[in-house]
């Protein structure tokens, strides 16, 4: 199938190629079977009445990767997930799983499982019955059901909770049950809709590393929805940034962060300085839109000459914001506009940093850290 | 809340009066059923079980009771199946005219029983009689089902509307077909509503008299019809009291059960 061939090729040329290829289990390799399951969306749009929830999305998710969909509220992430799971039919376009067109297939005929944002556990069933459910409806023999459910509960560290009711669990434990209930079916693709959204920060960080570990060990493709950019950057192999039903950029976390393609991505993923118009002409020698990350900017004493590979811009510190580990300096440039520079508080403490307010400075950053942005289409 | 002495007394009196209006008539009926005298003599002249014995041996009464139970069970069964299915269609699927269908389903409960009765009577006459199906238990069940469906429909659709759809999505996601999802996930969630709806439907059918009059043939007598018939007859008054007393106890039981089950 052409879809599958393309997938294999892109898997191998991917810069995470080592990981992806080693992601095929040795047993499968010995048998010569490469199960390359992908999700492919082609020209997918979804309208709800007059609302375009998803607007012309093309997407290819590779086998075994941790793929995140990042975007603000209402940007269409959940809708894309529901289109892949089969809860919604696209208005236009097609959805393929492993090269097979599943656009019109109901959810129960698709080899994907979902961890819902609200977990959607069955309240009248015990934890064990919840986890067994997928096997039960597929008429898997009882003995196998029990052992697989136990295994899945062990994976999420809930061995002792099998007989409890979901109502008698904490939020984090419910989240794990939802995960076990999906994993027990050994899906090729697992869809997760902001699964950590309801957890407090500490539990969230714990679950992040556990999820990552499970994904690596079970070698399942994860499609992970989040609106938390840190989560997306730290966990993913690749990230798609959504805005108003469209994908603005797809790339590795480093690509998306270091080389944002559009002003939206530059602003949404991390904080960014926008240099454009007259200011850009004066400093960079050309009109256009550029982005510079605050942490890339060095703050030098006034009159200092920049290095050859650097851009330099004199200015005055308008404000100093102390933030614990770092301090943000807001600098008004002589060329016009205001840039934020971020500095680690390695040598100075907060009081010392605050005293710089009003001082003249030169800002300098490497030419290569200036990223040209294309306007969103 | 702070009340002064006088308003507290007034409040208690009002409550006592309310309870009295509700329960004194029932108490009179209960006492009368054990009254040794034949003619509703008040106060009762002595305690006796003779009316209970007489009622037990009354063949017409037993037949009527049995007919009522069968009519109630039949109408409830029809209502459970059709009412549940209608509730699903109206809450889980979007189709043209959904609002209108919901409205048409609920309408019969607001229609005066006599209108429903006349309409059904005419309909049965034109549709069933040519087919050789006469008036009898079957027509009574169909007649009662018209308003029993509404009760089940209302109960179940109210429950379904409050039930998040994500449970059904999760079930389908895990590989369950539509019927499996219904059986394993949705039905257990609406079980309480089904039970309450069934109880209410049975109760409605059991004491229905107007529609029954128009849909029962001459040979079919439900308990309410029998009571109505016998109330005016000489010598049958105390037996009717016995029936009423038995019904009081029988209907108090499910209400008490439901009350206990819904209490925390
Ligand atoms: N069933 C629906 N009917 C009508 N509009 C809908 C429906 N589902 C989603 N939408 C609309 O589609 C758009 C995208 O919604 P979606 O739930 O996909 O956003 P999201 O990116 O998941 O947001 P969040 O981060 O808040 O969960 C929103 O404007 C939403 O109001
Ligand atoms: Mg969402």
PDB file of N, CA and C in Angstrom, chain A residues 95-96 272:
ATOM      1  N   UNK A  95      -9.531   9.609   6.985  1.00  0.00           N
ATOM      2  CA  UNK A  95      -8.717   9.162   8.107  1.00  0.00           C
ATOM      3  C   UNK A  95      -8.234   7.760   7.775  1.00  0.00           C
ATOM      4  N   UNK A  96      -6.914   7.543   7.877  1.00  0.00           N
ATOM      5  CA  UNK A  96      -6.379   6.204   7.629  1.00  0.00           C
ATOM      6  C   UNK A  96      -5.670   5.701   8.866  1.00  0.00           C
ATOM      7  N   UNK A 272       8.409  34.760  23.506  1.00  0.00           N
ATOM      8  CA  UNK A 272       9.256  35.111  22.387  1.00  0.00           C
ATOM      9  C   UNK A 272       9.217  36.604  22.149  1.00  0.00           C
TER      10      UNK A 272
END
